[in-house]
Short mmCIF file of C-alpha atoms and ligand atoms in Angstrom, two decimals:
data_model
loop_
_atom_site.label_atom_id
_atom_site.label_comp_id
_atom_site.label_asym_id
_atom_site.label_seq_id
_atom_site.Cartn_x
_atom_site.Cartn_y
_atom_site.Cartn_z
CA MET P 1016 19.90 11.16 -15.80
CA LEU P 1017 18.91 13.76 -13.16
CA MET P 1018 15.10 14.21 -13.46
CA LYS P 1019 12.40 16.20 -11.69
CA ILE P 1020 9.23 14.27 -11.82
CA LEU P 1021 5.68 15.57 -11.05
CA SER P 1022 3.53 12.83 -9.97
CA ILE P 1023 -0.25 12.28 -9.38
CA GLU P 1024 -2.01 9.57 -7.35
CA SER P 1025 -5.82 9.27 -7.15
CA SER P 1026 -6.53 5.51 -7.02
CA CYS P 1027 -8.61 5.46 -3.81
CA ASP P 1028 -9.39 7.96 -1.22
CA GLU P 1029 -6.28 10.17 -1.14
CA THR P 1030 -5.70 12.85 -3.88
CA SER P 1031 -1.97 13.41 -3.97
CA ALA P 1032 0.66 15.18 -6.00
CA ALA P 1033 4.43 15.36 -5.44
CA VAL P 1034 7.63 16.40 -7.05
CA VAL P 1035 10.60 14.04 -6.65
CA GLU P 1036 14.13 14.30 -7.97
CA MET P 1037 15.57 10.98 -9.19
CA GLY P 1038 18.59 9.81 -11.09
CA GLY P 1039 21.06 11.09 -8.48
CA GLU P 1040 20.19 11.11 -4.82
CA ARG P 1041 16.50 10.20 -4.45
CA LYS P 1042 14.82 13.38 -3.21
CA ILE P 1043 11.23 14.23 -2.21
CA LEU P 1044 10.94 17.95 -2.94
CA SER P 1045 7.24 18.02 -2.05
CA ASN P 1046 4.52 15.26 -1.27
CA ILE P 1047 0.99 16.70 -0.67
CA VAL P 1048 -1.74 14.23 0.43
CA ALA P 1049 -5.29 15.33 0.72
CA SER P 1050 -7.20 12.59 2.52
CA GLN P 1051 -10.94 12.02 2.11
CA ILE P 1052 -11.13 9.72 5.01
CA GLU P 1053 -13.40 11.96 7.19
CA THR P 1054 -16.02 12.01 4.36
CA HIS P 1055 -15.91 8.28 3.83
CA ALA P 1056 -15.96 7.47 7.50
CA LEU P 1057 -19.57 8.65 7.66
CA TYR P 1058 -20.45 5.68 5.38
CA GLY P 1059 -18.19 3.14 7.02
CA GLY P 1060 -16.10 2.74 3.86
CA VAL P 1061 -15.08 4.36 0.66
CA VAL P 1062 -18.02 5.48 -1.58
CA PRO P 1063 -16.60 5.40 -5.11
CA GLU P 1064 -18.68 8.22 -6.70
CA ILE P 1065 -17.85 10.55 -3.65
CA ALA P 1066 -14.23 9.64 -3.98
CA SER P 1067 -14.18 10.67 -7.82
CA ARG P 1068 -16.00 13.95 -6.99
CA ALA P 1069 -13.61 14.77 -4.21
CA HIS P 1070 -10.53 14.11 -6.48
CA ILE P 1071 -12.05 16.38 -9.11
CA GLU P 1072 -12.39 19.20 -6.59
CA ALA P 1073 -8.96 18.68 -5.09
CA ILE P 1074 -6.63 17.75 -7.87
CA SER P 1075 -5.76 21.21 -9.38
CA GLY P 1076 -5.09 22.77 -5.99
CA ILE P 1077 -3.11 19.90 -4.71
CA THR P 1078 -0.87 19.83 -7.89
CA TYR P 1079 -0.36 23.53 -7.63
CA GLU P 1080 0.67 23.17 -4.13
CA ALA P 1081 3.05 20.39 -4.88
CA LEU P 1082 4.88 22.44 -7.53
CA SER P 1083 5.06 25.51 -5.28
CA ARG P 1084 6.26 23.77 -2.20
CA ALA P 1085 8.89 22.19 -4.35
CA GLY P 1086 9.85 25.62 -5.65
CA VAL P 1087 9.53 24.59 -9.36
CA THR P 1088 7.34 25.44 -12.29
CA LEU P 1089 5.97 23.09 -14.91
CA ASP P 1090 8.84 24.19 -17.21
CA GLU P 1091 11.29 22.41 -15.00
CA ILE P 1092 9.37 19.18 -14.91
CA ASP P 1093 10.98 16.44 -17.02
CA ALA P 1094 8.17 13.88 -16.78
CA ILE P 1095 4.74 13.35 -15.24
CA GLY P 1096 3.96 10.21 -13.59
CA VAL P 1097 0.43 9.06 -12.81
CA THR P 1098 -1.25 5.99 -11.21
CA ASN P 1099 -3.30 4.44 -13.95
CA ARG P 1100 -4.02 0.96 -12.35
CA PRO P 1101 -5.29 -0.71 -10.24
CA GLY P 1102 -7.88 1.12 -8.08
CA LEU P 1103 -11.34 2.51 -8.20
CA ILE P 1104 -11.89 3.24 -11.84
CA GLY P 1105 -13.68 6.56 -11.45
CA ALA P 1106 -11.06 7.77 -8.96
CA LEU P 1107 -8.14 6.76 -11.32
CA LEU P 1108 -9.79 8.40 -14.37
CA VAL P 1109 -9.60 11.76 -12.56
CA GLY P 1110 -5.84 11.59 -12.02
CA VAL P 1111 -5.08 10.10 -15.42
CA ASN P 1112 -7.19 12.68 -17.38
CA PHE P 1113 -5.61 15.52 -15.36
CA ALA P 1114 -1.99 14.24 -15.74
CA LYS P 1115 -2.69 13.71 -19.48
CA SER P 1116 -4.01 17.10 -20.04
CA LEU P 1117 -0.96 18.70 -18.38
CA ALA P 1118 1.48 16.44 -20.14
CA VAL P 1119 -0.07 16.77 -23.66
CA SER P 1120 -0.65 20.49 -23.49
CA ARG P 1121 3.00 21.25 -22.09
CA GLY P 1122 4.76 18.51 -24.32
CA ILE P 1123 6.08 16.82 -21.11
CA PRO P 1124 6.64 12.95 -21.19
CA LEU P 1125 3.86 11.05 -19.51
CA VAL P 1126 4.56 7.81 -17.60
CA PRO P 1127 1.82 5.44 -16.32
CA VAL P 1128 2.54 3.77 -13.00
CA HIS P 1129 1.14 0.70 -11.38
CA HIS P 1130 -0.01 1.46 -7.84
CA ILE P 1131 1.51 -1.59 -6.17
CA ARG P 1132 4.90 -0.89 -7.82
CA GLY P 1133 4.61 2.58 -6.35
CA HIS P 1134 4.09 1.28 -2.82
CA ILE P 1135 7.36 -0.87 -3.35
CA ALA P 1136 9.16 2.28 -4.59
CA ALA P 1137 8.37 4.16 -1.35
CA ASN P 1138 11.24 2.13 -0.02
CA TYR P 1139 13.66 3.52 -2.69
CA LEU P 1140 12.94 7.03 -1.40
CA ALA P 1141 13.55 5.88 2.18
CA TYR P 1142 16.74 3.89 1.55
CA PRO P 1143 19.24 5.43 -0.82
CA ASP P 1144 21.16 2.00 -1.04
CA LEU P 1145 18.12 -0.18 -1.85
CA LYS P 1146 18.07 -1.77 -5.16
CA PRO P 1147 16.49 -5.02 -6.62
CA PRO P 1148 16.52 -7.90 -6.51
CA PHE P 1149 14.46 -8.65 -3.36
CA LEU P 1150 11.28 -10.17 -2.16
CA ALA P 1151 8.44 -7.79 -1.29
CA LEU P 1152 5.20 -8.06 0.61
CA VAL P 1153 2.61 -5.25 -0.27
CA ALA P 1154 -0.28 -5.21 2.06
CA SER P 1155 -2.90 -2.45 1.74
CA GLY P 1156 -6.64 -1.95 1.86
CA GLY P 1157 -7.01 -3.43 -1.59
CA HIS P 1158 -4.08 -5.85 -2.01
CA THR P 1159 -1.94 -8.43 -0.34
CA SER P 1160 0.83 -9.49 -2.70
CA LEU P 1161 4.17 -11.36 -2.40
CA ILE P 1162 6.28 -10.06 -5.21
CA GLU P 1163 9.62 -11.13 -6.46
CA VAL P 1164 11.23 -7.81 -7.66
CA ARG P 1165 13.95 -8.92 -10.09
CA SER P 1166 14.70 -5.35 -11.34
CA TYR P 1167 13.02 -1.90 -10.97
CA THR P 1168 10.55 -2.84 -13.69
CA ASP P 1169 10.58 -6.69 -13.95
CA MET P 1170 8.64 -8.32 -11.08
CA GLU P 1171 6.27 -11.20 -10.58
CA THR P 1172 3.47 -11.72 -8.14
CA VAL P 1173 4.16 -15.11 -6.61
CA GLY P 1174 1.47 -15.11 -3.82
CA ARG P 1175 -1.70 -13.13 -3.31
CA THR P 1176 -4.92 -13.08 -1.30
CA ARG P 1177 -7.75 -15.07 -2.69
CA ASP P 1178 -10.33 -12.84 -1.09
CA ASP P 1179 -10.07 -9.88 1.39
CA ALA P 1180 -6.83 -7.80 1.49
CA MET P 1181 -5.07 -7.73 4.77
CA GLY P 1182 -5.95 -4.02 5.39
CA GLU P 1183 -9.63 -4.74 4.48
CA ALA P 1184 -9.62 -7.52 7.21
CA PHE P 1185 -8.25 -5.08 9.74
CA ASP P 1186 -10.90 -2.53 8.75
CA LYS P 1187 -13.85 -5.00 8.77
CA VAL P 1188 -13.12 -6.47 12.18
CA ALA P 1189 -12.59 -2.97 13.45
CA ARG P 1190 -16.00 -1.89 12.03
CA VAL P 1191 -17.79 -4.63 13.86
CA MET P 1192 -16.22 -3.52 17.07
CA GLY P 1193 -17.59 -0.05 16.47
CA ILE P 1194 -14.20 1.57 15.32
CA PRO P 1195 -14.59 4.19 12.53
CA TYR P 1196 -13.31 3.58 9.09
CA PRO P 1197 -10.38 2.81 8.56
CA GLY P 1198 -9.83 0.96 11.70
CA GLY P 1199 -6.30 -0.49 10.96
CA ALA P 1200 -4.33 2.14 12.94
CA GLU P 1201 -6.69 1.91 16.02
CA MET P 1202 -6.49 -1.95 15.94
CA ASP P 1203 -2.74 -1.43 16.00
CA ARG P 1204 -3.01 0.76 19.13
CA LEU P 1205 -5.54 -1.67 20.83
CA ALA P 1206 -3.28 -4.71 20.20
CA HIS P 1207 -0.62 -3.27 22.36
CA LEU P 1208 -2.97 -3.28 25.29
CA GLY P 1209 -4.26 -6.82 24.87
CA ASP P 1210 -3.13 -10.56 25.12
CA PRO P 1211 -2.13 -11.95 21.77
CA LYS P 1212 -2.80 -15.50 23.07
CA ALA P 1213 -6.21 -14.72 24.56
CA PHE P 1214 -7.98 -16.22 21.45
CA ALA P 1215 -6.88 -18.87 18.95
CA PHE P 1216 -8.02 -17.72 15.50
CA PRO P 1217 -7.69 -19.59 12.07
CA SER P 1218 -4.56 -18.76 10.07
CA ALA P 1219 -4.77 -16.66 6.90
CA ALA P 1220 -1.95 -18.58 5.32
CA LEU P 1221 -3.59 -21.16 2.96
CA ASN P 1222 -2.26 -24.62 3.64
CA ASP P 1223 -2.29 -25.71 0.00
CA GLY P 1224 1.27 -25.38 -1.14
CA THR P 1225 0.81 -22.02 -2.66
CA LEU P 1226 1.97 -18.63 -1.48
CA ASP P 1227 -1.57 -17.49 -1.34
CA PHE P 1228 -3.44 -16.01 1.64
CA SER P 1229 -7.15 -16.00 2.69
CA PHE P 1230 -8.32 -13.33 5.14
CA SER P 1231 -12.02 -13.83 4.79
CA GLY P 1232 -12.24 -17.02 6.99
CA LEU P 1233 -10.18 -15.29 9.73
CA LYS P 1234 -12.45 -12.16 9.49
CA THR P 1235 -15.69 -14.14 9.42
CA HIS P 1236 -14.61 -16.26 12.33
CA ILE P 1237 -13.97 -13.13 14.54
CA ILE P 1238 -17.16 -11.36 13.28
CA ASN P 1239 -19.20 -14.49 14.39
CA LEU P 1240 -17.57 -14.62 17.70
CA LEU P 1241 -18.24 -10.94 18.35
CA HIS P 1242 -21.95 -11.42 17.36
CA ARG P 1243 -22.21 -14.41 19.62
CA MET P 1244 -20.77 -12.51 22.57
CA GLU P 1245 -23.09 -9.56 21.83
CA GLN P 1246 -26.15 -11.85 21.75
CA LYS P 1247 -25.20 -13.29 25.11
CA GLY P 1248 -24.79 -9.73 26.45
CA GLU P 1249 -21.08 -10.54 27.23
CA PRO P 1250 -18.81 -7.53 26.89
CA TYR P 1251 -16.00 -8.48 24.49
CA PRO P 1252 -12.36 -7.64 25.20
CA MET P 1253 -11.44 -5.33 22.24
CA GLU P 1254 -7.82 -5.19 23.27
CA ASP P 1255 -7.56 -9.06 23.38
CA ILE P 1256 -9.39 -9.49 20.11
CA ALA P 1257 -7.11 -6.89 18.43
CA ALA P 1258 -4.00 -8.46 19.79
CA SER P 1259 -5.00 -12.04 18.94
CA PHE P 1260 -6.18 -11.03 15.42
CA THR P 1261 -2.89 -9.19 14.77
CA ALA P 1262 -0.85 -12.05 16.07
CA THR P 1263 -2.72 -14.43 13.72
CA VAL P 1264 -2.01 -12.06 10.81
CA VAL P 1265 1.64 -11.74 11.74
CA SER P 1266 2.12 -15.50 12.13
CA SER P 1267 0.27 -16.15 8.76
CA VAL P 1268 2.68 -13.71 7.02
CA VAL P 1269 5.77 -15.18 8.64
CA LYS P 1270 4.61 -18.62 7.59
CA LYS P 1271 4.29 -17.64 3.91
CA LEU P 1272 7.53 -15.75 3.92
CA GLU P 1273 9.37 -18.74 5.13
CA THR P 1274 7.97 -20.78 2.23
CA ALA P 1275 8.55 -17.85 -0.24
CA LEU P 1276 12.19 -17.46 0.72
CA GLU P 1277 12.83 -21.23 0.23
CA ARG P 1278 11.48 -20.88 -3.28
CA TYR P 1279 12.84 -17.39 -4.02
CA PRO P 1280 15.93 -17.03 -2.00
CA HIS P 1281 16.74 -13.28 -1.57
CA GLU P 1282 18.97 -11.44 0.87
CA ARG P 1283 16.65 -8.40 1.10
CA LEU P 1284 13.06 -8.33 2.36
CA VAL P 1285 10.78 -5.27 1.61
CA LEU P 1286 7.42 -4.51 3.21
CA ALA P 1287 5.15 -1.81 1.74
CA GLY P 1288 1.57 -0.58 1.47
CA GLY P 1289 -0.85 1.03 4.03
CA VAL P 1290 -0.58 -2.01 6.46
CA SER P 1291 3.19 -1.69 6.46
CA ALA P 1292 2.51 1.13 9.16
CA ASN P 1293 1.45 -1.61 11.52
CA SER P 1294 3.88 -1.54 14.43
CA HIS P 1295 3.49 -5.27 15.24
CA LEU P 1296 4.03 -6.37 11.62
CA ARG P 1297 7.13 -4.13 11.31
CA GLU P 1298 8.64 -5.41 14.50
CA ALA P 1299 7.89 -9.02 13.68
CA LEU P 1300 9.41 -8.87 10.22
CA GLN P 1301 12.43 -7.11 11.54
CA ALA P 1302 13.00 -9.90 14.05
CA PHE P 1303 12.22 -12.54 11.34
CA ALA P 1304 14.89 -10.85 9.01
CA ASP P 1305 17.44 -10.54 11.81
CA LYS P 1306 17.14 -14.28 12.70
CA ARG P 1307 17.80 -15.13 9.12
CA GLY P 1308 20.48 -12.67 8.34
CA LEU P 1309 18.35 -10.74 5.86
CA THR P 1310 18.22 -6.96 5.56
CA PHE P 1311 14.64 -5.65 6.13
CA TYR P 1312 13.25 -2.55 4.58
CA VAL P 1313 9.95 -0.78 5.43
CA PRO P 1314 9.06 2.91 4.57
CA PRO P 1315 8.73 5.50 7.32
CA ARG P 1316 4.98 5.70 8.33
CA ALA P 1317 4.53 8.91 6.20
CA LEU P 1318 5.31 6.92 3.02
CA CYS P 1319 3.28 3.77 3.94
CA GLY P 1320 -0.13 4.98 2.86
CA ASP P 1321 -1.03 6.21 -0.62
CA ASN P 1322 0.98 9.28 -1.61
CA ALA P 1323 2.29 10.53 -4.97
CA ALA P 1324 6.10 10.62 -4.04
CA MET P 1325 6.13 6.75 -4.36
CA ILE P 1326 4.42 6.97 -7.72
CA GLY P 1327 7.08 9.62 -8.91
CA ALA P 1328 9.85 7.35 -7.75
CA GLN P 1329 8.56 4.37 -9.70
CA ALA P 1330 7.74 6.58 -12.68
CA TYR P 1331 11.48 7.38 -12.91
CA TYR P 1332 12.39 3.67 -13.38
CA GLU P 1333 9.54 3.17 -15.74
CA TYR P 1334 10.64 6.18 -17.80
CA GLU P 1335 14.21 4.69 -17.81
CA ALA P 1336 12.79 1.40 -19.16
CA GLY P 1337 11.01 3.35 -22.01
CA VAL P 1338 7.39 3.25 -20.58
CA ARG P 1339 5.39 6.24 -21.96
CA GLY P 1340 1.82 7.13 -21.91
CA ASP P 1341 0.30 9.03 -24.94
CA ALA P 1342 -2.83 11.00 -25.51
CA SER P 1343 -4.91 7.77 -25.49
CA LEU P 1344 -3.72 6.57 -22.05
CA ASN P 1345 -6.48 4.90 -20.03
CA ALA P 1346 -7.09 3.74 -16.58
CA PHE P 1347 -7.79 0.14 -15.44
CA ALA P 1348 -9.47 -1.02 -12.25
CA CYS P 1349 -7.47 -4.28 -12.17
CA GLY P 1350 -4.20 -5.14 -13.42
CA GLU P 1351 -1.05 -7.12 -12.63
O1 KG4 Z 2053 -2.10 1.55 0.89
P1 KG4 Z 2053 -3.24 2.22 1.46
O2 KG4 Z 2053 -3.15 3.65 2.17
O3 KG4 Z 2053 -4.52 2.36 0.47
C1 KG4 Z 2053 -4.64 1.19 -0.39
O4 KG4 Z 2053 -3.99 1.17 -1.48
O5 KG4 Z 2053 -5.60 0.38 -0.04
O6 KG4 Z 2053 -3.73 1.25 2.67
C2 KG4 Z 2053 -4.77 1.59 3.56
C3 KG4 Z 2053 -5.00 0.40 4.54
C4 KG4 Z 2053 -6.28 0.52 5.26
O7 KG4 Z 2053 -7.01 -0.78 5.27
C5 KG4 Z 2053 -5.85 0.84 6.71
O8 KG4 Z 2053 -6.76 0.38 7.82
C6 KG4 Z 2053 -4.53 0.20 6.80
O9 KG4 Z 2053 -3.94 0.37 5.48
N1 KG4 Z 2053 -3.61 0.57 7.80
C7 KG4 Z 2053 -3.21 -0.17 8.88
C8 KG4 Z 2053 -2.52 0.63 9.63
N2 KG4 Z 2053 -2.35 1.85 9.17
C9 KG4 Z 2053 -3.09 1.87 7.96
N3 KG4 Z 2053 -3.51 -1.45 9.14
C10 KG4 Z 2053 -3.02 -1.95 10.32
N4 KG4 Z 2053 -2.18 -1.26 11.15
C11 KG4 Z 2053 -1.86 0.00 10.92
N5 KG4 Z 2053 -1.13 0.71 11.72
ZN1 ZN Z 2054 -2.25 1.87 -1.79
#
């Protein structure tokens, strides 16, 4: 069924609203993202209460803009999708309550969406031919998950980080090198200028037979190295550290993907989440997929980070599967 979906995303530090058309060609009619990064950069990371307050200020205007840029009114909206888990609880509550008020007052069906499922769905918008099943790696500031996607709404997390998320490790190493939050994109740029073999760092791929990662050992190893060099008054080569760190992250991912594909053989490999913007990771996974004869999917950079269009795309499949939120819909900080 052809549907126009209004979607809202407020799980972390981006307030976003979008209108997508699904059920035929997958179309983004509008996708407005208001980032709070500059505010949080002053504190070196996201401050939850500031995030919630910024969402409250922005959400009505952003939603109005999404509707007007799409050239539609609420009367033409068939469903409202909203991220209700996981994320910062105060931030999520703003989006959920706003979406619920609109949906209940206008009698529009309400569809709760899992943020990580949304990241995966960014690929449905970018690739009209993509459909499950496939194996997905979602790497963001808050999550690192290997997911077997069996259908649009049936998926299982088969591997995860036990501590820091991949994006968090990028941001924390960057922060110690004096790069403002979030440092992932700048680390990407620096890594192109350095030697990926300059330093040998410990792998983030746990060697215990699981598909799990641990990024905190890698992060702490580098932070200790930086502190030691600082104490000795040695200038540290930021480019080489960024390049060697990135190479370690990439090889850890490839190692786990090799095992994951043995256990969960799939012909399609999907990358998603904020860190999927990383040029080194994109290139390495494309090469990995080519070597194995797999088809590789990764969203265009504009759809890698948090945005509401991806939530709208997933909302369509959840709606089709009968998922609905009612007037008692709540938000959850954690959630599979
Ligand atoms: O998905 P996202 O926008 O928000 C969460 O759901 O967490 O991901 C943000 C994360 C941040 O840690 C940011 O540094 C990282 O994605 N990131 C990158 C790059 N661009 C964004 N990490 C590495 N390389 C990049 N080019
Ligand atoms: Zn995200």
